[in-house]
Coordinates of C-alpha atoms in Angstrom, one line a residue:
M1 CA -194.9 4.4 -101.0
T2 CA -195.5 6.1 -97.6
Q3 CA -193.0 7.0 -94.9
T4 CA -192.6 9.2 -91.9
H5 CA -191.4 12.6 -93.1
R6 CA -190.1 15.6 -91.1
F7 CA -191.5 18.9 -92.3
S8 CA -189.5 21.9 -91.3
V9 CA -189.8 25.7 -91.8
W10 CA -188.0 28.7 -90.5
A11 CA -190.7 30.9 -89.0
P12 CA -189.5 32.9 -85.9
L13 CA -192.3 35.5 -86.3
P14 CA -195.5 33.5 -85.6
A15 CA -196.3 32.1 -82.2
R16 CA -197.8 28.9 -83.6
V17 CA -197.2 26.9 -86.8
A18 CA -199.0 23.9 -88.2
V19 CA -198.4 21.9 -91.4
R20 CA -201.4 20.7 -93.4
V21 CA -200.6 17.4 -95.2
A22 CA -203.2 15.8 -97.5
G23 CA -205.9 17.8 -95.7
H24 CA -204.9 17.0 -92.1
D25 CA -203.3 19.6 -89.8
H26 CA -200.3 18.7 -87.6
A27 CA -198.9 21.0 -84.9
M28 CA -195.2 21.9 -85.2
T29 CA -192.6 22.4 -82.5
A30 CA -190.2 25.3 -82.5
D31 CA -186.5 25.0 -81.7
A32 CA -184.3 27.8 -80.3
D33 CA -183.3 29.1 -83.8
G34 CA -186.9 29.7 -84.9
W35 CA -187.2 26.5 -87.0
W36 CA -190.5 24.6 -86.6
H37 CA -190.6 20.8 -87.1
A38 CA -193.2 18.0 -87.3
D39 CA -192.7 14.3 -87.9
V40 CA -195.7 13.1 -89.9
P41 CA -196.2 9.4 -90.4
G42 CA -197.6 7.8 -93.6
V43 CA -196.7 10.6 -96.0
P44 CA -196.8 9.4 -99.6
D45 CA -194.5 10.6 -102.4
G46 CA -195.9 13.6 -104.2
V47 CA -198.2 14.7 -101.4
D48 CA -199.4 18.3 -101.2
Y49 CA -198.7 20.3 -98.0
A50 CA -198.8 23.9 -96.7
F51 CA -198.2 25.8 -93.5
L52 CA -200.7 27.6 -91.2
L53 CA -199.4 30.5 -89.2
D54 CA -201.1 31.5 -85.9
D55 CA -204.8 31.9 -86.3
D56 CA -204.8 32.7 -90.0
P57 CA -206.7 29.9 -91.9
T58 CA -204.9 30.6 -95.1
P59 CA -202.5 27.7 -96.0
L60 CA -199.2 29.1 -97.3
P61 CA -196.6 27.3 -99.5
D62 CA -193.2 26.2 -98.3
P63 CA -190.7 29.0 -98.6
R64 CA -188.3 26.4 -99.9
S65 CA -190.8 24.8 -102.3
V66 CA -189.4 23.2 -105.4
W67 CA -192.7 22.3 -107.0
Q68 CA -195.9 24.5 -107.1
P69 CA -198.2 22.7 -109.5
D70 CA -201.1 25.0 -108.7
G71 CA -199.2 28.3 -108.7
V72 CA -197.6 30.4 -106.1
H73 CA -200.8 30.7 -103.9
G74 CA -201.4 26.9 -103.9
P75 CA -199.9 24.2 -101.7
T76 CA -196.4 22.8 -102.2
R77 CA -196.0 19.3 -103.6
R78 CA -193.3 17.1 -102.1
Y79 CA -190.5 16.6 -104.6
D80 CA -187.8 14.0 -104.5
H81 CA -184.7 15.0 -106.4
S82 CA -183.3 11.5 -106.3
A83 CA -186.3 10.2 -108.3
Y84 CA -185.1 11.8 -111.5
R85 CA -182.7 9.6 -113.6
W86 CA -180.0 11.9 -115.0
Q87 CA -178.5 11.1 -118.4
D88 CA -175.5 13.5 -118.2
T89 CA -173.1 11.4 -116.2
D90 CA -170.4 12.0 -118.8
W91 CA -170.8 15.8 -118.5
R92 CA -167.7 17.4 -117.0
G93 CA -168.7 21.0 -117.6
R94 CA -166.8 23.6 -119.5
P95 CA -165.1 26.9 -118.5
L96 CA -166.8 30.2 -119.3
A97 CA -163.5 31.6 -120.7
G98 CA -163.5 31.1 -124.5
G99 CA -167.2 30.3 -124.6
V100 CA -170.2 31.9 -126.4
V101 CA -173.4 32.5 -124.3
Y102 CA -176.9 32.4 -125.7
Q103 CA -179.6 34.1 -123.7
L104 CA -183.2 32.9 -123.9
H105 CA -186.5 33.3 -122.2
V106 CA -188.4 30.0 -121.9
G107 CA -191.8 31.4 -122.3
T108 CA -191.1 33.3 -125.6
F109 CA -188.3 31.1 -127.1
T110 CA -191.0 28.9 -128.7
E111 CA -194.7 29.1 -129.5
R112 CA -195.6 26.6 -126.7
G113 CA -193.2 28.4 -124.2
T114 CA -192.1 25.3 -122.3
F115 CA -188.8 23.6 -121.5
D116 CA -189.8 20.6 -123.6
A117 CA -190.5 22.9 -126.6
A118 CA -187.2 24.7 -126.1
T119 CA -185.4 21.3 -126.2
E120 CA -186.7 20.8 -129.7
R121 CA -184.8 23.9 -130.8
L122 CA -181.5 23.0 -129.2
D123 CA -180.0 21.6 -132.5
H124 CA -180.3 25.1 -133.9
L125 CA -178.0 26.3 -131.1
V126 CA -175.6 23.4 -131.8
R127 CA -175.4 24.4 -135.4
L128 CA -174.9 28.0 -134.3
G129 CA -171.9 27.0 -132.2
V130 CA -172.9 28.3 -128.8
D131 CA -171.3 26.9 -125.6
F132 CA -173.8 28.0 -122.9
V133 CA -177.5 28.8 -122.7
Q134 CA -178.4 31.5 -120.2
L135 CA -182.0 31.1 -119.1
L136 CA -183.9 34.1 -117.8
P137 CA -185.4 33.5 -114.4
V138 CA -187.6 30.4 -114.1
N139 CA -188.5 30.7 -110.4
A140 CA -192.2 30.6 -109.6
F141 CA -194.2 33.8 -110.1
E142 CA -197.9 34.6 -110.3
G143 CA -199.6 34.0 -113.7
E144 CA -198.4 32.3 -116.8
A145 CA -196.4 35.1 -118.5
G146 CA -193.6 37.2 -117.2
W147 CA -189.9 37.9 -117.4
G148 CA -189.3 36.0 -114.2
Y149 CA -187.9 38.9 -112.2
D150 CA -191.1 39.0 -110.0
G151 CA -190.5 35.6 -108.5
V152 CA -191.7 34.9 -105.0
L153 CA -190.6 31.3 -104.5
W154 CA -186.9 31.1 -105.4
F155 CA -186.5 27.4 -105.2
A156 CA -189.5 26.5 -107.3
V157 CA -189.6 26.0 -111.1
H158 CA -192.4 28.0 -112.8
Q159 CA -195.1 25.4 -113.5
P160 CA -196.3 26.8 -116.9
Y161 CA -192.7 26.0 -118.2
G162 CA -193.2 22.4 -117.2
G163 CA -192.0 22.3 -113.6
P164 CA -188.9 20.8 -112.1
D165 CA -188.7 17.5 -114.1
A166 CA -189.1 19.4 -117.4
M167 CA -186.2 21.7 -116.4
K168 CA -184.0 18.7 -115.7
R169 CA -184.9 17.2 -119.0
F170 CA -183.9 20.5 -120.7
V171 CA -180.5 20.6 -118.8
D172 CA -180.0 16.9 -119.7
A173 CA -180.6 17.6 -123.3
C174 CA -178.2 20.6 -123.3
H175 CA -175.4 18.6 -121.7
R176 CA -175.9 15.7 -124.2
R177 CA -175.2 18.3 -126.9
G178 CA -172.2 19.8 -125.2
I179 CA -174.0 23.0 -124.1
G180 CA -173.7 24.3 -120.5
V181 CA -176.7 25.9 -118.8
L182 CA -176.6 29.1 -116.8
L183 CA -179.6 30.5 -114.9
D184 CA -180.5 34.0 -114.0
V185 CA -181.5 34.2 -110.3
V186 CA -183.0 37.2 -108.5
H187 CA -182.1 37.7 -104.8
N188 CA -182.3 41.5 -104.6
H189 CA -186.1 41.8 -104.2
L190 CA -189.4 39.9 -104.0
G191 CA -192.2 40.1 -106.6
P192 CA -195.5 41.8 -105.6
A193 CA -197.9 38.8 -105.9
G194 CA -197.7 35.8 -103.7
A195 CA -194.9 37.3 -101.5
Y196 CA -195.5 35.3 -98.3
L197 CA -192.0 35.1 -97.1
P198 CA -192.3 38.1 -94.7
R199 CA -195.2 36.3 -93.0
F200 CA -192.7 33.7 -91.8
A201 CA -189.5 35.5 -91.0
P202 CA -187.6 38.8 -91.3
Y203 CA -186.4 38.1 -94.8
F204 CA -186.6 41.7 -95.9
A205 CA -185.7 45.2 -94.7
D206 CA -185.9 48.5 -96.5
Q207 CA -186.9 48.7 -100.2
T208 CA -185.4 48.6 -103.7
K209 CA -187.1 50.3 -106.6
W210 CA -188.5 46.9 -107.6
G211 CA -189.7 45.7 -104.2
P212 CA -188.6 44.8 -100.6
A213 CA -184.8 44.5 -100.1
L214 CA -183.3 41.4 -98.6
N215 CA -182.3 41.6 -94.9
L216 CA -178.6 40.7 -95.2
D217 CA -177.1 42.4 -92.1
G218 CA -179.9 43.0 -89.6
P219 CA -181.4 40.8 -86.9
G220 CA -182.2 37.4 -88.2
S221 CA -180.0 37.9 -91.3
D222 CA -177.9 34.7 -90.7
E223 CA -180.8 32.5 -91.8
V224 CA -181.7 34.9 -94.6
R225 CA -178.1 34.6 -96.0
R226 CA -178.4 30.8 -95.5
Y227 CA -181.6 30.9 -97.6
V228 CA -179.8 32.7 -100.5
L229 CA -176.7 30.4 -100.3
D230 CA -178.8 27.2 -100.1
N231 CA -180.9 28.5 -103.1
A232 CA -177.9 29.1 -105.2
L233 CA -176.3 25.8 -104.4
A234 CA -179.5 23.9 -104.9
W235 CA -179.8 25.1 -108.5
L236 CA -176.2 24.1 -109.2
R237 CA -176.3 20.8 -107.4
D238 CA -179.9 19.5 -107.8
F239 CA -180.5 20.8 -111.4
H240 CA -176.9 20.2 -112.6
L241 CA -176.6 23.8 -113.7
D242 CA -173.2 25.1 -114.8
G243 CA -173.5 28.6 -113.4
L244 CA -175.8 31.4 -112.2
R245 CA -176.3 35.0 -113.4
L246 CA -176.9 37.2 -110.3
D247 CA -179.4 39.9 -111.1
A248 CA -178.6 43.5 -110.0
V249 CA -176.1 42.8 -107.3
H250 CA -175.7 46.5 -106.6
A251 CA -179.2 46.3 -104.9
L252 CA -177.8 43.7 -102.3
R253 CA -177.4 46.0 -99.4
D254 CA -174.9 44.3 -97.1
G255 CA -172.9 46.1 -94.4
R256 CA -171.1 43.0 -93.1
A257 CA -167.3 42.6 -93.2
V258 CA -167.7 39.6 -95.6
H259 CA -170.2 40.5 -98.3
L260 CA -172.8 38.0 -99.3
L261 CA -171.2 37.8 -102.8
E262 CA -167.9 36.8 -101.4
E263 CA -169.6 34.2 -99.2
L264 CA -171.4 32.9 -102.2
S265 CA -168.2 32.7 -104.2
V266 CA -166.5 30.6 -101.5
A267 CA -169.5 28.3 -101.3
V268 CA -169.8 27.8 -105.0
D269 CA -166.0 27.1 -105.3
A270 CA -166.4 24.4 -102.7
L271 CA -169.3 22.8 -104.5
S272 CA -167.3 22.9 -107.8
A273 CA -164.4 21.1 -106.1
H274 CA -166.8 18.4 -104.8
L275 CA -168.6 18.0 -108.2
G276 CA -165.4 18.0 -110.2
R277 CA -166.7 20.5 -112.8
P278 CA -166.4 24.3 -113.2
L279 CA -169.3 26.4 -111.9
A280 CA -169.6 30.1 -112.8
L281 CA -171.1 33.1 -111.0
L282 CA -171.9 36.0 -113.4
A283 CA -173.0 39.3 -111.9
E284 CA -175.1 42.2 -113.2
S285 CA -174.1 45.5 -111.6
D286 CA -174.5 49.1 -112.6
Q287 CA -171.4 50.3 -110.6
N288 CA -168.6 49.4 -113.1
D289 CA -166.7 47.9 -110.2
P290 CA -164.0 45.3 -111.1
R291 CA -163.7 44.2 -107.5
L292 CA -166.6 41.8 -108.3
V293 CA -164.4 39.8 -110.6
T294 CA -161.1 40.3 -108.9
A295 CA -159.8 37.2 -107.2
R296 CA -160.5 36.8 -103.5
E297 CA -156.7 36.5 -102.9
A298 CA -156.4 40.0 -104.3
G299 CA -159.1 41.5 -102.2
G300 CA -162.0 41.0 -104.6
F301 CA -165.2 39.0 -104.4
G302 CA -164.0 36.3 -106.8
L303 CA -167.0 36.1 -109.1
S304 CA -166.5 34.6 -112.6
A305 CA -167.8 37.3 -114.8
L306 CA -169.6 40.7 -114.9
W307 CA -172.0 42.0 -117.5
N308 CA -170.5 45.0 -119.3
D309 CA -173.1 47.6 -120.4
D310 CA -170.4 50.1 -121.4
V311 CA -169.4 48.1 -124.5
H312 CA -173.1 47.6 -125.4
H313 CA -174.0 51.3 -124.9
S314 CA -171.0 52.5 -126.9
L315 CA -171.6 50.1 -129.7
H316 CA -175.4 50.8 -129.8
A317 CA -175.0 54.5 -129.8
A318 CA -172.2 54.5 -132.4
L319 CA -174.2 52.4 -134.8
T320 CA -177.7 53.8 -134.3
G321 CA -177.0 57.4 -133.6
E322 CA -179.3 57.3 -130.5
R323 CA -178.4 59.9 -127.8
H324 CA -181.5 59.9 -125.5
G325 CA -181.7 58.3 -122.1
Y326 CA -178.5 56.7 -120.9
Y327 CA -177.1 56.8 -124.5
A328 CA -176.4 60.5 -123.9
D329 CA -173.1 59.5 -122.4
Y330 CA -172.0 57.5 -125.4
G331 CA -171.8 57.8 -129.2
P332 CA -168.4 58.6 -130.8
L333 CA -166.4 55.7 -132.1
A334 CA -163.6 56.8 -129.8
N335 CA -165.8 55.8 -126.9
L336 CA -166.3 52.4 -128.4
A337 CA -162.6 52.0 -128.9
Q338 CA -161.9 53.0 -125.3
A339 CA -164.5 50.6 -123.9
L340 CA -163.0 47.8 -126.0
R341 CA -159.5 48.5 -124.8
E342 CA -160.3 49.3 -121.1
V343 CA -163.5 47.3 -120.4
F344 CA -165.4 50.3 -119.1
L345 CA -165.9 53.8 -120.6
F346 CA -166.6 55.2 -117.2
T347 CA -163.8 54.5 -114.7
G348 CA -164.5 57.3 -112.3
G349 CA -165.3 60.2 -114.6
H350 CA -168.5 62.3 -114.7
S351 CA -171.6 60.8 -116.2
T352 CA -174.0 63.3 -117.7
Y353 CA -176.9 60.8 -117.4
R354 CA -176.2 60.0 -113.8
G355 CA -175.1 63.5 -112.9
R356 CA -172.0 62.2 -110.9
G357 CA -168.8 60.4 -111.1
Y358 CA -169.1 56.7 -111.9
G359 CA -167.0 53.5 -112.1
R360 CA -163.5 52.4 -111.3
P361 CA -160.6 51.4 -113.7
V362 CA -159.9 47.8 -114.6
D363 CA -156.3 46.5 -114.3
T364 CA -156.2 45.3 -117.8
A365 CA -152.7 43.8 -117.4
R366 CA -154.0 41.4 -114.6
I367 CA -157.8 40.9 -115.1
P368 CA -158.6 38.9 -118.2
A369 CA -161.3 40.1 -120.6
S370 CA -163.1 36.8 -120.4
R371 CA -164.5 37.9 -117.0
F372 CA -166.7 40.5 -118.8
L373 CA -169.8 39.7 -120.9
V374 CA -170.4 41.8 -123.9
Y375 CA -173.4 41.8 -126.3
V376 CA -175.1 43.5 -129.2
Q377 CA -178.5 43.0 -127.5
S378 CA -179.8 41.6 -124.2
H379 CA -183.2 41.1 -122.6
D380 CA -182.7 44.4 -120.7
Q381 CA -181.5 46.5 -123.6
V382 CA -184.4 45.3 -125.8
G383 CA -187.2 44.8 -123.3
N384 CA -186.7 48.0 -121.5
R385 CA -187.0 50.2 -124.6
A386 CA -190.3 52.0 -125.0
E387 CA -191.7 49.5 -127.5
G388 CA -189.3 46.5 -127.0
D389 CA -187.8 47.0 -130.4
R390 CA -184.7 45.1 -131.4
I391 CA -181.7 46.6 -133.0
G392 CA -182.6 44.5 -136.1
A393 CA -185.6 46.8 -136.6
T394 CA -183.3 49.8 -136.9
L395 CA -180.0 48.8 -138.4
S396 CA -179.2 47.5 -141.9
P397 CA -178.1 43.9 -142.3
G398 CA -174.6 45.2 -143.0
L399 CA -174.3 47.1 -139.7
L400 CA -175.9 44.1 -137.9
G401 CA -173.0 42.0 -139.2
C402 CA -170.5 44.6 -138.2
A403 CA -171.9 44.7 -134.6
A404 CA -171.8 40.9 -134.4
A405 CA -168.2 40.9 -135.6
I406 CA -167.1 43.5 -133.1
V407 CA -168.6 41.5 -130.2
L408 CA -167.6 38.0 -131.4
C409 CA -164.0 39.1 -132.4
S410 CA -163.5 40.9 -129.1
P411 CA -161.4 39.4 -126.2
Y412 CA -164.5 39.4 -124.0
T413 CA -167.1 36.6 -123.4
P414 CA -169.8 37.2 -126.0
M415 CA -173.5 36.8 -125.5
I416 CA -176.3 36.5 -128.1
F417 CA -179.9 37.4 -127.3
M418 CA -182.4 34.9 -128.8
G419 CA -183.3 35.7 -132.4
E420 CA -180.4 38.2 -132.7
E421 CA -178.5 35.6 -134.7
W422 CA -180.8 35.9 -137.6
G423 CA -181.6 39.6 -137.2
S424 CA -185.1 39.1 -135.9
R425 CA -187.3 42.2 -136.2
G426 CA -190.0 41.0 -133.8
P427 CA -190.3 43.0 -130.6
W428 CA -189.5 41.6 -127.1
Q429 CA -191.6 43.7 -124.7
F430 CA -192.2 43.8 -121.0
F431 CA -195.2 41.6 -120.0
V432 CA -196.9 40.4 -116.9
S433 CA -200.0 38.3 -116.1
F434 CA -200.8 39.2 -112.5
H435 CA -204.3 38.2 -111.5
D436 CA -205.2 41.4 -109.8
E437 CA -206.3 44.2 -112.2
G438 CA -205.2 46.9 -109.8
L439 CA -201.7 45.4 -109.8
R440 CA -201.6 45.1 -113.6
D441 CA -202.7 48.8 -113.8
A442 CA -200.0 49.8 -111.4
V443 CA -197.4 48.1 -113.5
R444 CA -198.8 49.7 -116.6
Q445 CA -198.7 53.2 -115.2
G446 CA -195.2 52.6 -113.6
R447 CA -193.7 51.4 -116.9
R448 CA -195.2 54.3 -118.8
R449 CA -193.8 56.8 -116.3
E450 CA -190.3 55.2 -116.1
L451 CA -189.8 54.5 -119.8
G452 CA -191.4 57.7 -120.9
A453 CA -188.9 59.6 -118.7
T454 CA -186.0 57.5 -120.0
W455 CA -186.8 57.6 -123.7
G456 CA -189.0 60.7 -124.1
L457 CA -191.6 58.6 -125.9
E458 CA -195.1 57.6 -125.2
V459 CA -195.4 53.9 -124.4
S460 CA -198.3 52.3 -126.2
S461 CA -197.8 48.6 -125.3
D462 CA -199.7 47.3 -122.2
P463 CA -197.6 44.8 -120.1
G464 CA -200.8 43.2 -118.8
D465 CA -202.4 42.6 -122.2
P466 CA -201.9 39.0 -123.3
K467 CA -201.3 40.3 -126.8
T468 CA -198.0 41.9 -125.6
F469 CA -196.7 38.5 -124.5
L470 CA -197.8 36.8 -127.7
E471 CA -196.2 39.5 -129.8
S472 CA -192.9 38.9 -128.0
K473 CA -192.7 35.2 -129.1
L474 CA -189.7 34.5 -131.2
R475 CA -190.5 34.4 -134.9
W476 CA -188.8 31.3 -136.1
E477 CA -190.5 31.6 -139.4
E478 CA -188.1 34.5 -140.2
L479 CA -185.4 31.9 -140.7
A480 CA -187.0 30.9 -144.0
E481 CA -186.3 34.3 -145.5
P482 CA -183.1 34.7 -147.5
E483 CA -182.0 37.9 -145.7
H484 CA -182.3 36.2 -142.3
Q485 CA -180.5 33.1 -143.6
R486 CA -177.6 35.2 -144.6
I487 CA -177.3 36.8 -141.1
V488 CA -177.4 33.4 -139.3
R489 CA -174.8 32.0 -141.6
L490 CA -172.6 35.0 -140.8
Y491 CA -173.1 34.4 -137.0
R492 CA -172.2 30.7 -137.5
D493 CA -169.1 31.6 -139.4
L494 CA -168.0 34.2 -136.8
I495 CA -168.4 31.7 -134.0
A496 CA -166.6 29.0 -135.9
L497 CA -163.7 31.5 -136.7
R498 CA -163.6 32.5 -133.0
R499 CA -163.2 28.8 -132.1
A500 CA -160.6 28.2 -134.9
R501 CA -158.3 31.1 -134.2
P502 CA -156.6 31.3 -130.7
E503 CA -156.1 35.0 -131.2
L504 CA -159.8 35.6 -131.0
T505 CA -160.3 33.8 -127.6
D506 CA -157.2 35.3 -126.1
P507 CA -158.5 37.2 -123.1
R508 CA -155.3 39.3 -122.6
L509 CA -156.4 43.0 -122.9
D510 CA -152.8 44.2 -123.1
R511 CA -152.5 42.4 -126.4
L512 CA -155.5 44.3 -127.9
A513 CA -155.2 47.4 -130.1
V514 CA -158.1 49.4 -131.5
T515 CA -157.9 52.2 -134.1
V516 CA -160.8 54.3 -135.4
D517 CA -161.5 57.2 -137.8
E518 CA -164.4 59.2 -136.6
A519 CA -164.9 61.1 -139.8
R520 CA -164.6 58.2 -142.2
R521 CA -166.4 55.8 -139.9
W522 CA -164.0 52.9 -139.8
L523 CA -162.6 50.7 -137.0
V524 CA -159.8 48.2 -136.8
V525 CA -159.4 45.8 -133.9
R526 CA -156.0 44.0 -133.8
R527 CA -155.7 40.6 -132.0
G528 CA -152.2 39.5 -132.5
V529 CA -151.8 38.6 -136.2
V530 CA -155.5 38.7 -136.8
S531 CA -157.4 42.0 -137.4
L532 CA -161.1 42.8 -137.7
V533 CA -161.6 45.7 -140.2
C534 CA -165.0 47.4 -140.2
N535 CA -166.3 50.0 -142.6
L536 CA -169.3 51.5 -140.9
A537 CA -169.8 54.1 -143.6
A538 CA -172.7 54.0 -146.1
E539 CA -170.2 53.9 -149.0
P540 CA -167.2 51.7 -150.0
Q541 CA -163.8 52.9 -148.8
R542 CA -160.2 51.9 -148.2
V543 CA -159.2 51.3 -144.6
P544 CA -155.4 51.6 -143.7
V545 CA -154.4 48.3 -142.1
G546 CA -150.7 49.1 -141.9
A547 CA -149.3 45.9 -143.3
P548 CA -148.9 43.9 -146.6
P549 CA -151.9 41.8 -147.7
G550 CA -152.6 38.7 -145.6
E551 CA -155.1 35.9 -145.6
L552 CA -158.8 36.8 -145.8
L553 CA -160.4 34.7 -143.1
L554 CA -164.0 36.0 -143.3
A555 CA -165.8 38.9 -144.9
S556 CA -169.4 40.1 -145.0
G557 CA -168.9 41.8 -148.4
E558 CA -166.5 42.4 -151.3
T559 CA -162.9 43.1 -150.2
R560 CA -159.7 44.0 -152.1
W561 CA -156.2 44.8 -151.0
T562 CA -154.5 47.9 -152.3
G563 CA -151.0 48.0 -150.9
T564 CA -151.5 48.3 -147.1
E565 CA -155.1 49.3 -147.4
L566 CA -158.1 47.1 -147.5
E567 CA -161.0 48.2 -149.6
L568 CA -164.4 47.2 -148.1
G569 CA -167.9 47.6 -149.3
A570 CA -170.4 49.8 -147.5
E571 CA -171.3 48.7 -144.0
S572 CA -169.2 45.6 -144.1
F573 CA -166.3 43.9 -142.3
A574 CA -163.4 41.6 -143.0
V575 CA -161.2 39.5 -140.7
V576 CA -157.7 39.2 -142.0
T577 CA -154.2 37.9 -141.0
G578 CA -150.8 39.4 -141.4
V579 CA -151.2 42.4 -139.2
A580 CA -148.5 42.5 -136.6

């Protein structure tokens, strides 16, 4: 089927723009706002097209491309969202509060590394009991393998994963199983290969440590902001996603009275009202600023949730004993208890690692804990280690179980990193597949400098070596081993218990109590009449619970009541009732 189609592109920088459609060039006409248009007759569905700027003969992809079948340097293929037949018409979404999130990277989640292959593993997630899948970025980047944070076409689905139709099939399959889908999006910088946006318009100004920073408040920034807002809404609307995770929002430099994040929050709320289902915005920030998740009516930005590294760092340092890098600020069980009670460990006090004051207190009587994501592991906290080693390669199965219990029995929104649920020991490293050897070498040297300085270790893995990518593939065969089977059963039981007991999904932080004994290495988290009791020591011991024996809901080892004390085996936990 052919039809007349209007091609449009915002390009105020060049003096002339043409669109090449099926090998034929058509001059475009500019309007007063810097948008160029051309009505081209006889355009078939699925045709390839590209733009030509001034006298440069190099055809460039559409900055708003959805489909790049030949990669980020190739032409754009016209894509009709209405042609896909969705099967999720009964899906009404689900709130983030009370849910469990599962983070996965499409390229390494399975051996084939595609959306269709990931769909084949969804029943594992159903049995596990998760409520949301959070995909690492899937926007188009150069090469086959990468984390996705070097994307250069923010509307396009990475072709090696299967392209836009494959992503829709994956979302459809998740919704049929009752699982929501969140997507990590990167608006704070542009990747280094295939970054053609600056040729068209003033999309960027200044620099972040990762690449050019978005122009959010300079000349021409109205259209730049529109580009970001349209991108976010397109993922949610056209791909039926249930939310977005916004990468490193502290790098969004915006001096306007209405910050881009607030503007985005308003736009997403409006789309949610129209679609009749909840839509979530989750932010990653290194500022410990609760204003991000404070309601707009109370002067905040109104985002749905914020990643909380302080709970992760406190838990990791307490269990592993690591004190290098940013873990220098963490370690004692008292720090973990404070982070669990107050959300952040750093609420304005001095950070040794940062060399300055850091953070702001959370109003725990008003802001629910469900607005903060906590985790034992995440892609950042594994992949940005010197060798990409998981905590499962360091901790005993007993302590892994304790860590999972602390996160899954907390009042926060828990997240699981793929493979964590069975204690996978395989690494998940940083990998790229840029075509240019000079760029690969620059990444290699940069990672070695950065991570060597952070961890004080020599980095041996090469991000550009295909072996690094292949070694990071999830090792599903581990699930056949008895030790890993025990861990995944424990995760299933913890998630099922969280769902069964309303105390464990209660997000009210003023109803949480945490007690620790630093010397004896035990921790008790009280959630109403339910308590999590953890023995982190290497030998059995009695932990004072402060109440007569109650019901044993779940335990990872042998337990026995002795008066008001609960005797636990080494490196084990129990969830009990009867503690007021």
